[in-house]
Amino acid sequence: MAPAASKNSMLPAIKRGAREYGLLSSLLVIVVFFQIATGGALLQPLNLTNLVLQNSYIVVMALGMLMVIVCGHIDLSVGSIVGVIGSIAAVLMVQYRLDFVTVSLVCLLAGGLIGAAQGYWVAFWGMPSFIVTLAGMLIFRGATIAISDGQSIGPFPAEFVSLSAGFLPDPFQGQTLRVTSILLGSIVVACFLIVEWRARRRIIKAGTAPTPLALFVLKNGLIGALIIAFCYMLATYRGLPSVLIIMSVLIGLYTFLMNRTVIGRWVYAAGGNLKAAKLSGINTARVTFFTFVNMGVLAAVAGLIFAARLNSATPRAGSGFELDVIAAVFIGGASASGGVGKVVGVVIGAFIMGVLNNGMSILGIGVDYQQMIKGAVLLAAVFVDVYQKNKS
């Protein structure tokens, strides 16, 4: 009877794991498909590095967009904010010769003010976020062209370019293998396993049935192995890109913010049931305002990263970024009606979009078909969300 009982206790856990890690499984399936279809080109260290560089700013913005969407709103202006921040940075650094630290702080402040200006109308006047940010998209796109005078501005100082094009230094001076990158990856895995184990112990102390130990070890061992393998492949080229470090720190910070802080719980509460949140004493207007200010700051970070990657500011910078960012959030499991969404899911969603873009480009698929495929993936993700809601 004991084996049967053990088997029965495993089934619910496996079902929960399938729901939680189905998205990660989808990403792995897509990666394997394009790895085979491209003849092994997808997972080449050089292409993996490009994949990180190409998607870093999308991931950064998706973290902010997650909070906005979970809170029950949307921001269509993020691509235009990327463009205007890049133009401001270019004018200050190239034309006025200001140092990149001062310029970065000014740009982050400008991003926060843009987010505050839009959040004010949404939070305190009750205007639809779709309309407010659509207006912002037009305003800041025009501002980008006006500030840059319709011309590309560059190049930037080398220390600023290293924000996006730099790599983690290797004190061990590895010629064919960047040892520091592997060590850092191992430290990240160790920290991840410690956090997961402590979370499991808290569940046990609370008297709740934890995930069976075998499944727990299998799941976290697989995730740890994937992280180590990823770091190893990057280490065989030039190591971990600087922007990957920035992105990883932000992912960790926002995971903690959304899961372990009061403001995170308020965001979920405001998006899940606005009236109930108000009745429970939550100042939903301030919460909404905060999410837009936060979105503006992260869009500014993405604008700086993107400008550094191009080594110039262009009038068309950021065009269409809002579509990839919003798609990443919805593909990552966020609900279109608010109240649901996880940071890990959004990051995976962003890389699903990135792998699709990269893989289709390697295969020579035209931009027209790429857009059609990405649109179908987004529609399917939202359909799954709606289907699950109706089923429950």
mmCIF file of C-alpha atoms in Angstrom:
data_model
loop_
_atom_site.group_PDB
_atom_site.id
_atom_site.type_symbol
_atom_site.label_atom_id
_atom_site.label_comp_id
_atom_site.label_asym_id
_atom_site.label_seq_id
_atom_site.Cartn_x
_atom_site.Cartn_y
_atom_site.Cartn_z
ATOM 1 C CA MET A 1 0.000 0.000 0.000
ATOM 2 C CA ALA A 2 2.900 2.389 0.672
ATOM 3 C CA PRO A 3 4.137 2.453 -2.933
ATOM 4 C CA ALA A 4 0.620 3.102 -4.202
ATOM 5 C CA ALA A 5 0.162 5.928 -1.703
ATOM 6 C CA SER A 6 3.508 7.390 -2.728
ATOM 7 C CA LYS A 7 2.515 7.186 -6.379
ATOM 8 C CA ASN A 8 -0.802 8.897 -5.696
ATOM 9 C CA SER A 9 0.960 11.696 -3.809
ATOM 10 C CA MET A 10 3.314 12.174 -6.740
ATOM 11 C CA LEU A 11 0.554 12.686 -9.325
ATOM 12 C CA PRO A 12 -0.766 16.051 -8.060
ATOM 13 C CA ALA A 13 2.804 17.323 -7.729
ATOM 14 C CA ILE A 14 3.626 16.239 -11.279
ATOM 15 C CA LYS A 15 0.496 17.988 -12.567
ATOM 16 C CA ARG A 16 1.440 21.178 -10.703
ATOM 17 C CA GLY A 17 4.960 20.932 -12.081
ATOM 18 C CA ALA A 18 3.628 20.475 -15.603
ATOM 19 C CA ARG A 19 1.628 23.686 -15.272
ATOM 20 C CA GLU A 20 4.486 25.632 -13.672
ATOM 21 C CA TYR A 21 7.251 24.410 -15.961
ATOM 22 C CA GLY A 22 5.249 23.901 -19.139
ATOM 23 C CA LEU A 23 6.531 27.258 -20.383
ATOM 24 C CA LEU A 24 10.146 26.270 -19.762
ATOM 25 C CA SER A 25 9.470 22.994 -21.569
ATOM 26 C CA SER A 26 8.058 24.955 -24.505
ATOM 27 C CA LEU A 27 11.217 27.066 -24.658
ATOM 28 C CA LEU A 28 13.386 23.934 -24.620
ATOM 29 C CA VAL A 29 11.312 22.367 -27.413
ATOM 30 C CA ILE A 30 11.657 25.527 -29.528
ATOM 31 C CA VAL A 31 15.416 25.624 -28.873
ATOM 32 C CA VAL A 32 15.838 21.953 -29.856
ATOM 33 C CA PHE A 33 13.758 22.480 -33.013
ATOM 34 C CA PHE A 34 15.819 25.452 -34.214
ATOM 35 C CA GLN A 35 19.071 23.794 -33.154
ATOM 36 C CA ILE A 36 18.244 20.899 -35.491
ATOM 37 C CA ALA A 37 16.737 23.082 -38.226
ATOM 38 C CA THR A 38 19.758 25.433 -38.300
ATOM 39 C CA GLY A 39 22.289 22.610 -38.295
ATOM 40 C CA GLY A 40 23.577 23.462 -34.825
ATOM 41 C CA ALA A 41 24.003 27.199 -35.467
ATOM 42 C CA LEU A 42 21.519 28.337 -32.812
ATOM 43 C CA LEU A 43 23.557 27.180 -29.804
ATOM 44 C CA GLN A 44 26.927 28.276 -31.099
ATOM 45 C CA PRO A 45 28.605 30.438 -28.387
ATOM 46 C CA LEU A 46 28.723 33.482 -30.683
ATOM 47 C CA ASN A 47 25.035 33.200 -31.520
ATOM 48 C CA LEU A 48 24.113 32.591 -27.864
ATOM 49 C CA THR A 49 25.954 35.786 -26.941
ATOM 50 C CA ASN A 50 24.105 37.687 -29.668
ATOM 51 C CA LEU A 51 20.828 36.217 -28.420
ATOM 52 C CA VAL A 52 21.503 37.638 -24.945
ATOM 53 C CA LEU A 53 22.540 41.038 -26.314
ATOM 54 C CA GLN A 54 19.536 41.237 -28.637
ATOM 55 C CA ASN A 55 17.002 40.411 -25.927
ATOM 56 C CA SER A 56 18.453 42.101 -22.859
ATOM 57 C CA TYR A 57 16.525 45.344 -23.279
ATOM 58 C CA ILE A 58 13.306 43.426 -24.006
ATOM 59 C CA VAL A 59 13.702 41.458 -20.761
ATOM 60 C CA VAL A 60 14.410 44.651 -18.779
ATOM 61 C CA MET A 61 11.268 46.341 -20.101
ATOM 62 C CA ALA A 62 9.208 43.177 -19.668
ATOM 63 C CA LEU A 63 9.921 43.278 -15.919
ATOM 64 C CA GLY A 64 8.275 46.692 -15.714
ATOM 65 C CA MET A 65 5.488 45.758 -18.108
ATOM 66 C CA LEU A 66 4.672 42.758 -15.914
ATOM 67 C CA MET A 67 3.877 45.062 -12.994
ATOM 68 C CA VAL A 68 1.764 47.327 -15.193
ATOM 69 C CA ILE A 69 -0.233 44.427 -16.677
ATOM 70 C CA VAL A 70 -0.627 42.595 -13.354
ATOM 71 C CA CYS A 71 -1.997 45.878 -11.970
ATOM 72 C CA GLY A 72 -4.623 45.792 -14.737
ATOM 73 C CA HIS A 73 -3.163 48.327 -17.182
ATOM 74 C CA ILE A 74 -0.917 48.472 -20.245
ATOM 75 C CA ASP A 75 1.842 50.763 -21.554
ATOM 76 C CA LEU A 76 2.171 51.265 -25.304
ATOM 77 C CA SER A 77 4.797 54.007 -25.047
ATOM 78 C CA VAL A 78 7.834 51.970 -23.942
ATOM 79 C CA GLY A 79 9.377 51.748 -27.410
ATOM 80 C CA SER A 80 9.132 55.514 -27.865
ATOM 81 C CA ILE A 81 10.641 56.080 -24.401
ATOM 82 C CA VAL A 82 13.606 53.922 -25.459
ATOM 83 C CA GLY A 83 14.055 56.180 -28.491
ATOM 84 C CA VAL A 84 13.769 59.499 -26.647
ATOM 85 C CA ILE A 85 16.108 58.387 -23.824
ATOM 86 C CA GLY A 86 18.694 57.292 -26.393
ATOM 87 C CA SER A 87 18.470 60.691 -28.101
ATOM 88 C CA ILE A 88 18.823 62.559 -24.802
ATOM 89 C CA ALA A 89 21.865 60.453 -23.883
ATOM 90 C CA ALA A 90 23.434 61.047 -27.304
ATOM 91 C CA VAL A 91 22.962 64.813 -27.207
ATOM 92 C CA LEU A 92 24.377 65.091 -23.673
ATOM 93 C CA MET A 93 27.379 62.805 -24.265
ATOM 94 C CA VAL A 94 28.284 63.559 -27.873
ATOM 95 C CA GLN A 95 27.336 67.217 -28.226
ATOM 96 C CA TYR A 96 27.729 68.503 -24.646
ATOM 97 C CA ARG A 97 30.542 66.106 -23.656
ATOM 98 C CA LEU A 98 29.046 65.134 -20.290
ATOM 99 C CA ASP A 99 30.363 61.998 -18.592
ATOM 100 C CA PHE A 100 28.325 58.837 -19.000
ATOM 101 C CA VAL A 101 27.559 58.463 -15.251
ATOM 102 C CA THR A 102 25.906 61.883 -15.073
ATOM 103 C CA VAL A 103 24.096 61.259 -18.344
ATOM 104 C CA SER A 104 22.840 57.871 -17.144
ATOM 105 C CA LEU A 105 21.433 59.403 -13.952
ATOM 106 C CA VAL A 106 19.750 62.196 -15.936
ATOM 107 C CA CYS A 107 18.222 59.646 -18.311
ATOM 108 C CA LEU A 108 16.911 57.470 -15.467
ATOM 109 C CA LEU A 109 15.355 60.559 -13.897
ATOM 110 C CA ALA A 110 13.820 61.511 -17.254
ATOM 111 C CA GLY A 111 12.377 58.007 -17.623
ATOM 112 C CA GLY A 112 10.871 58.208 -14.146
ATOM 113 C CA LEU A 113 9.323 61.618 -14.911
ATOM 114 C CA ILE A 114 7.837 60.295 -18.167
ATOM 115 C CA GLY A 115 6.348 57.345 -16.293
ATOM 116 C CA ALA A 116 5.028 59.706 -13.603
ATOM 117 C CA ALA A 117 3.428 61.992 -16.195
ATOM 118 C CA GLN A 118 1.547 59.085 -17.743
ATOM 119 C CA GLY A 119 0.768 57.372 -14.451
ATOM 120 C CA TYR A 120 -0.725 60.594 -13.076
ATOM 121 C CA TRP A 121 -3.529 60.619 -15.655
ATOM 122 C CA VAL A 122 -4.196 56.894 -15.271
ATOM 123 C CA ALA A 123 -3.983 56.679 -11.477
ATOM 124 C CA PHE A 124 -5.540 59.945 -10.309
ATOM 125 C CA TRP A 125 -7.864 60.858 -13.172
ATOM 126 C CA GLY A 126 -9.008 57.390 -14.147
ATOM 127 C CA MET A 127 -8.103 57.778 -17.823
ATOM 128 C CA PRO A 128 -7.676 54.479 -19.735
ATOM 129 C CA SER A 129 -4.007 53.486 -19.813
ATOM 130 C CA PHE A 130 -4.376 52.395 -23.435
ATOM 131 C CA ILE A 131 -5.295 55.940 -24.512
ATOM 132 C CA VAL A 132 -2.798 57.725 -22.257
ATOM 133 C CA THR A 133 0.154 55.598 -23.354
ATOM 134 C CA LEU A 134 -0.932 55.630 -27.005
ATOM 135 C CA ALA A 135 -0.737 59.419 -26.788
ATOM 136 C CA GLY A 136 2.628 59.055 -25.064
ATOM 137 C CA MET A 137 3.861 56.777 -27.844
ATOM 138 C CA LEU A 138 3.125 59.488 -30.421
ATOM 139 C CA ILE A 139 4.460 62.348 -28.280
ATOM 140 C CA PHE A 140 7.775 60.700 -27.414
ATOM 141 C CA ARG A 141 8.323 59.381 -30.925
ATOM 142 C CA GLY A 142 7.989 62.932 -32.172
ATOM 143 C CA ALA A 143 10.266 64.140 -29.364
ATOM 144 C CA THR A 144 12.899 61.599 -30.408
ATOM 145 C CA ILE A 145 12.967 62.973 -33.936
ATOM 146 C CA ALA A 146 12.988 66.566 -32.670
ATOM 147 C CA ILE A 147 15.839 66.045 -30.190
ATOM 148 C CA SER A 148 18.016 64.196 -32.705
ATOM 149 C CA ASP A 149 16.965 66.501 -35.541
ATOM 150 C CA GLY A 150 16.129 63.383 -37.546
ATOM 151 C CA GLN A 151 19.782 62.282 -37.618
ATOM 152 C CA SER A 152 21.779 59.502 -36.024
ATOM 153 C CA ILE A 153 24.059 60.782 -33.258
ATOM 154 C CA GLY A 154 27.252 58.986 -32.229
ATOM 155 C CA PRO A 155 29.644 57.402 -31.544
ATOM 156 C CA PHE A 156 29.537 57.172 -27.757
ATOM 157 C CA PRO A 157 32.474 57.018 -25.309
ATOM 158 C CA ALA A 158 33.978 53.546 -24.969
ATOM 159 C CA GLU A 159 33.039 53.218 -21.284
ATOM 160 C CA PHE A 160 29.375 53.785 -22.127
ATOM 161 C CA VAL A 161 29.446 51.304 -25.033
ATOM 162 C CA SER A 162 30.815 48.656 -22.660
ATOM 163 C CA LEU A 163 27.445 48.782 -20.864
ATOM 164 C CA SER A 164 26.064 46.640 -23.682
ATOM 165 C CA ALA A 165 29.113 45.418 -25.567
ATOM 166 C CA GLY A 166 31.412 44.630 -22.626
ATOM 167 C CA PHE A 167 32.107 41.258 -21.014
ATOM 168 C CA LEU A 168 32.895 40.099 -17.501
ATOM 169 C CA PRO A 169 36.689 40.279 -17.018
ATOM 170 C CA ASP A 170 38.529 37.031 -16.339
ATOM 171 C CA PRO A 171 41.371 37.355 -13.770
ATOM 172 C CA PHE A 172 42.343 33.743 -14.513
ATOM 173 C CA GLN A 173 43.284 34.803 -18.056
ATOM 174 C CA GLY A 174 41.727 31.748 -19.680
ATOM 175 C CA GLN A 175 42.585 31.565 -23.377
ATOM 176 C CA THR A 176 39.879 29.191 -24.567
ATOM 177 C CA LEU A 177 37.660 29.136 -21.464
ATOM 178 C CA ARG A 178 36.607 32.079 -19.282
ATOM 179 C CA VAL A 179 36.863 30.430 -15.866
ATOM 180 C CA THR A 180 35.281 33.383 -14.036
ATOM 181 C CA SER A 181 32.061 32.968 -16.002
ATOM 182 C CA ILE A 182 31.750 29.300 -14.993
ATOM 183 C CA LEU A 183 32.515 30.102 -11.349
ATOM 184 C CA LEU A 184 29.888 32.843 -11.301
ATOM 185 C CA GLY A 185 27.364 30.495 -12.881
ATOM 186 C CA SER A 186 28.138 27.889 -10.214
ATOM 187 C CA ILE A 187 27.619 30.476 -7.464
ATOM 188 C CA VAL A 188 24.262 31.445 -8.967
ATOM 189 C CA VAL A 189 23.195 27.787 -9.076
ATOM 190 C CA ALA A 190 24.300 27.260 -5.469
ATOM 191 C CA CYS A 191 22.320 30.318 -4.318
ATOM 192 C CA PHE A 192 19.300 29.133 -6.313
ATOM 193 C CA LEU A 193 19.407 25.678 -4.725
ATOM 194 C CA ILE A 194 19.745 27.148 -1.222
ATOM 195 C CA VAL A 195 16.744 29.433 -1.782
ATOM 196 C CA GLU A 196 14.659 26.541 -3.130
ATOM 197 C CA TRP A 197 15.633 24.269 -0.243
ATOM 198 C CA ARG A 198 14.785 26.933 2.340
ATOM 199 C CA ALA A 199 11.437 27.519 0.629
ATOM 200 C CA ARG A 200 10.742 23.791 0.821
ATOM 201 C CA ARG A 201 11.556 23.755 4.549
ATOM 202 C CA ARG A 202 9.210 26.693 5.168
ATOM 203 C CA ILE A 203 6.419 24.758 3.440
ATOM 204 C CA ILE A 204 7.085 21.724 5.646
ATOM 205 C CA LYS A 205 7.119 23.855 8.831
ATOM 206 C CA ALA A 206 3.815 25.411 7.806
ATOM 207 C CA GLY A 207 2.312 21.917 7.738
ATOM 208 C CA THR A 208 1.704 21.936 3.974
ATOM 209 C CA ALA A 209 2.574 18.922 1.843
ATOM 210 C CA PRO A 210 5.784 19.743 -0.079
ATOM 211 C CA THR A 211 6.806 18.568 -3.515
ATOM 212 C CA PRO A 212 8.069 14.956 -3.269
ATOM 213 C CA LEU A 213 11.813 14.932 -2.689
ATOM 214 C CA ALA A 214 12.590 12.980 -5.876
ATOM 215 C CA LEU A 215 10.654 15.453 -8.012
ATOM 216 C CA PHE A 216 12.210 18.393 -6.153
ATOM 217 C CA VAL A 217 15.734 17.087 -6.809
ATOM 218 C CA LEU A 218 14.955 16.313 -10.467
ATOM 219 C CA LYS A 219 13.386 19.710 -11.142
ATOM 220 C CA ASN A 220 16.065 21.849 -9.473
ATOM 221 C CA GLY A 221 18.891 19.646 -10.695
ATOM 222 C CA LEU A 222 17.702 20.117 -14.278
ATOM 223 C CA ILE A 223 17.432 23.897 -13.887
ATOM 224 C CA GLY A 224 20.890 24.051 -12.286
ATOM 225 C CA ALA A 225 22.384 21.941 -15.071
ATOM 226 C CA LEU A 226 20.856 24.217 -17.727
ATOM 227 C CA ILE A 227 22.338 27.316 -16.056
ATOM 228 C CA ILE A 228 25.807 25.712 -15.820
ATOM 229 C CA ALA A 229 25.629 24.537 -19.448
ATOM 230 C CA PHE A 230 24.567 28.024 -20.583
ATOM 231 C CA CYS A 231 27.452 29.676 -18.698
ATOM 232 C CA TYR A 232 29.908 27.087 -20.040
ATOM 233 C CA MET A 233 28.920 27.766 -23.652
ATOM 234 C CA LEU A 234 29.295 31.520 -23.148
ATOM 235 C CA ALA A 235 32.642 30.921 -21.398
ATOM 236 C CA THR A 236 34.016 29.231 -24.504
ATOM 237 C CA TYR A 237 33.557 32.501 -26.431
ATOM 238 C CA ARG A 238 34.122 35.746 -24.480
ATOM 239 C CA GLY A 239 32.407 34.971 -21.200
ATOM 240 C CA LEU A 240 29.326 36.529 -19.654
ATOM 241 C CA PRO A 241 28.222 39.824 -21.253
ATOM 242 C CA SER A 242 28.009 42.801 -18.874
ATOM 243 C CA VAL A 243 24.397 43.308 -19.836
ATOM 244 C CA LEU A 244 23.602 39.742 -18.721
ATOM 245 C CA ILE A 245 24.865 40.635 -15.227
ATOM 246 C CA ILE A 246 22.649 43.745 -15.173
ATOM 247 C CA MET A 247 19.686 41.752 -16.436
ATOM 248 C CA SER A 248 20.225 38.958 -13.875
ATOM 249 C CA VAL A 249 20.427 41.434 -10.982
ATOM 250 C CA LEU A 250 17.171 43.063 -12.106
ATOM 251 C CA ILE A 251 15.463 39.670 -12.471
ATOM 252 C CA GLY A 252 16.472 38.741 -8.923
ATOM 253 C CA LEU A 253 15.415 42.138 -7.573
ATOM 254 C CA TYR A 254 11.983 42.064 -9.201
ATOM 255 C CA THR A 255 11.395 38.438 -8.231
ATOM 256 C CA PHE A 256 11.927 39.486 -4.618
ATOM 257 C CA LEU A 257 9.831 42.640 -5.084
ATOM 258 C CA MET A 258 6.846 40.810 -6.549
ATOM 259 C CA ASN A 259 6.959 37.756 -4.269
ATOM 260 C CA ARG A 260 8.208 38.988 -0.905
ATOM 261 C CA THR A 261 7.280 42.662 -0.457
ATOM 262 C CA VAL A 262 4.145 44.550 0.480
ATOM 263 C CA ILE A 263 4.139 46.584 -2.737
ATOM 264 C CA GLY A 264 4.241 43.342 -4.730
ATOM 265 C CA ARG A 265 1.200 41.997 -2.916
ATOM 266 C CA TRP A 266 -0.573 45.324 -3.434
ATOM 267 C CA VAL A 267 0.075 45.161 -7.190
ATOM 268 C CA TYR A 268 -1.429 41.659 -7.389
ATOM 269 C CA ALA A 269 -4.365 42.702 -5.218
ATOM 270 C CA ALA A 270 -5.120 45.828 -7.265
ATOM 271 C CA GLY A 271 -5.064 43.866 -10.514
ATOM 272 C CA GLY A 272 -6.940 40.858 -9.162
ATOM 273 C CA ASN A 273 -9.900 42.725 -7.681
ATOM 274 C CA LEU A 274 -9.766 46.520 -7.621
ATOM 275 C CA LYS A 275 -12.830 47.025 -5.426
ATOM 276 C CA ALA A 276 -11.723 44.438 -2.871
ATOM 277 C CA ALA A 277 -8.256 46.021 -2.772
ATOM 278 C CA LYS A 278 -9.766 49.443 -2.047
ATOM 279 C CA LEU A 279 -12.010 48.025 0.669
ATOM 280 C CA SER A 280 -9.009 46.368 2.306
ATOM 281 C CA GLY A 281 -7.319 49.764 2.645
ATOM 282 C CA ILE A 282 -4.897 49.643 -0.286
ATOM 283 C CA ASN A 283 -4.305 52.997 -1.986
ATOM 284 C CA THR A 284 -4.749 51.610 -5.494
ATOM 285 C CA ALA A 285 -4.095 54.987 -7.139
ATOM 286 C CA ARG A 286 -0.617 55.157 -5.605
ATOM 287 C CA VAL A 287 0.071 51.558 -6.568
ATOM 288 C CA THR A 288 -0.897 52.279 -10.182
ATOM 289 C CA PHE A 289 1.208 55.452 -10.174
ATOM 290 C CA PHE A 290 4.198 53.492 -8.864
ATOM 291 C CA THR A 291 3.930 50.853 -11.604
ATOM 292 C CA PHE A 292 4.076 53.517 -14.331
ATOM 293 C CA VAL A 293 7.007 55.348 -12.728
ATOM 294 C CA ASN A 294 8.811 52.006 -12.444
ATOM 295 C CA MET A 295 8.020 51.257 -16.095
ATOM 296 C CA GLY A 296 9.469 54.596 -17.147
ATOM 297 C CA VAL A 297 12.720 53.969 -15.259
ATOM 298 C CA LEU A 298 13.151 50.480 -16.719
ATOM 299 C CA ALA A 299 12.370 51.772 -20.219
ATOM 300 C CA ALA A 300 15.149 54.332 -19.646
ATOM 301 C CA VAL A 301 17.544 51.533 -18.626
ATOM 302 C CA ALA A 302 16.590 49.666 -21.805
ATOM 303 C CA GLY A 303 17.087 52.856 -23.838
ATOM 304 C CA LEU A 304 20.624 53.238 -22.506
ATOM 305 C CA ILE A 305 21.429 49.568 -23.179
ATOM 306 C CA PHE A 306 20.045 49.750 -26.706
ATOM 307 C CA ALA A 307 21.876 52.990 -27.524
ATOM 308 C CA ALA A 308 25.116 51.494 -26.191
ATOM 309 C CA ARG A 309 24.586 48.393 -28.331
ATOM 310 C CA LEU A 310 24.149 50.478 -31.508
ATOM 311 C CA ASN A 311 26.880 52.950 -30.438
ATOM 312 C CA SER A 312 24.560 55.689 -31.676
ATOM 313 C CA ALA A 313 21.074 57.095 -31.213
ATOM 314 C CA THR A 314 18.750 56.853 -34.203
ATOM 315 C CA PRO A 315 15.328 58.468 -34.780
ATOM 316 C CA ARG A 316 13.742 55.027 -35.282
ATOM 317 C CA ALA A 317 15.235 53.444 -32.144
ATOM 318 C CA GLY A 318 12.701 51.442 -30.162
ATOM 319 C CA SER A 319 10.146 51.149 -32.952
ATOM 320 C CA GLY A 320 7.957 48.115 -32.359
ATOM 321 C CA PHE A 321 9.620 47.226 -29.040
ATOM 322 C CA GLU A 322 6.326 47.633 -27.196
ATOM 323 C CA LEU A 323 4.880 44.735 -29.201
ATOM 324 C CA ASP A 324 7.710 42.343 -28.288
ATOM 325 C CA VAL A 325 7.577 43.428 -24.634
ATOM 326 C CA ILE A 326 3.810 42.994 -24.303
ATOM 327 C CA ALA A 327 3.981 39.677 -26.170
ATOM 328 C CA ALA A 328 6.719 38.434 -23.809
ATOM 329 C CA VAL A 329 4.557 39.230 -20.771
ATOM 330 C CA PHE A 330 1.457 37.481 -22.117
ATOM 331 C CA ILE A 331 3.380 34.489 -23.459
ATOM 332 C CA GLY A 332 5.011 34.306 -20.021
ATOM 333 C CA GLY A 333 1.644 33.573 -18.427
ATOM 334 C CA ALA A 334 0.384 37.000 -17.344
ATOM 335 C CA SER A 335 -3.380 37.426 -17.524
ATOM 336 C CA ALA A 336 -4.888 40.025 -19.830
ATOM 337 C CA SER A 337 -7.369 40.891 -17.074
ATOM 338 C CA GLY A 338 -4.659 41.532 -14.460
ATOM 339 C CA GLY A 339 -3.748 39.960 -11.135
ATOM 340 C CA VAL A 340 -1.711 37.055 -12.553
ATOM 341 C CA GLY A 341 1.891 36.832 -13.730
ATOM 342 C CA LYS A 342 5.385 35.800 -12.599
ATOM 343 C CA VAL A 343 8.808 37.262 -13.267
ATOM 344 C CA VAL A 344 10.273 33.884 -14.275
ATOM 345 C CA GLY A 345 7.466 33.339 -16.775
ATOM 346 C CA VAL A 346 8.025 36.764 -18.324
ATOM 347 C CA VAL A 347 11.774 36.115 -18.717
ATOM 348 C CA ILE A 348 11.052 32.765 -20.388
ATOM 349 C CA GLY A 349 8.423 34.447 -22.578
ATOM 350 C CA ALA A 350 10.962 37.063 -23.666
ATOM 351 C CA PHE A 351 13.463 34.390 -24.636
ATOM 352 C CA ILE A 352 10.804 32.423 -26.501
ATOM 353 C CA MET A 353 10.268 35.527 -28.625
ATOM 354 C CA GLY A 354 14.033 36.005 -28.915
ATOM 355 C CA VAL A 355 14.703 32.421 -29.999
ATOM 356 C CA LEU A 356 11.867 32.630 -32.534
ATOM 357 C CA ASN A 357 13.331 35.844 -33.982
ATOM 358 C CA ASN A 358 16.877 34.521 -34.011
ATOM 359 C CA GLY A 359 16.043 31.061 -35.311
ATOM 360 C CA MET A 360 13.815 32.322 -38.118
ATOM 361 C CA SER A 361 16.471 34.863 -39.141
ATOM 362 C CA ILE A 362 19.124 32.137 -39.354
ATOM 363 C CA LEU A 363 16.761 30.048 -41.496
ATOM 364 C CA GLY A 364 16.240 33.030 -43.805
ATOM 365 C CA ILE A 365 12.503 33.341 -43.124
ATOM 366 C CA GLY A 366 11.237 36.731 -44.292
ATOM 367 C CA VAL A 367 10.153 39.456 -41.892
ATOM 368 C CA ASP A 368 6.567 39.144 -43.155
ATOM 369 C CA TYR A 369 6.315 35.495 -42.113
ATOM 370 C CA GLN A 370 8.177 36.188 -38.869
ATOM 371 C CA GLN A 371 5.541 38.743 -37.881
ATOM 372 C CA MET A 372 2.745 36.320 -38.753
ATOM 373 C CA ILE A 373 4.277 33.526 -36.669
ATOM 374 C CA LYS A 374 4.891 35.781 -33.655
ATOM 375 C CA GLY A 375 1.327 37.058 -33.885
ATOM 376 C CA ALA A 376 -0.001 33.505 -33.907
ATOM 377 C CA VAL A 377 2.129 32.613 -30.854
ATOM 378 C CA LEU A 378 0.794 35.643 -28.964
ATOM 379 C CA LEU A 379 -2.800 34.797 -29.882
ATOM 380 C CA ALA A 380 -2.290 31.214 -28.721
ATOM 381 C CA ALA A 381 -0.863 32.400 -25.378
ATOM 382 C CA VAL A 382 -3.844 34.661 -24.688
ATOM 383 C CA PHE A 383 -6.242 31.907 -25.804
ATOM 384 C CA VAL A 384 -4.736 29.523 -23.246
ATOM 385 C CA ASP A 385 -5.247 32.150 -20.524
ATOM 386 C CA VAL A 386 -8.884 32.727 -21.488
ATOM 387 C CA TYR A 387 -9.554 28.988 -21.866
ATOM 388 C CA GLN A 388 -8.192 28.245 -18.402
ATOM 389 C CA LYS A 389 -10.312 31.011 -16.875
ATOM 390 C CA ASN A 390 -13.474 29.762 -18.544
ATOM 391 C CA LYS A 391 -12.699 26.177 -17.561
ATOM 392 C CA SER A 392 -12.245 27.101 -13.913
#
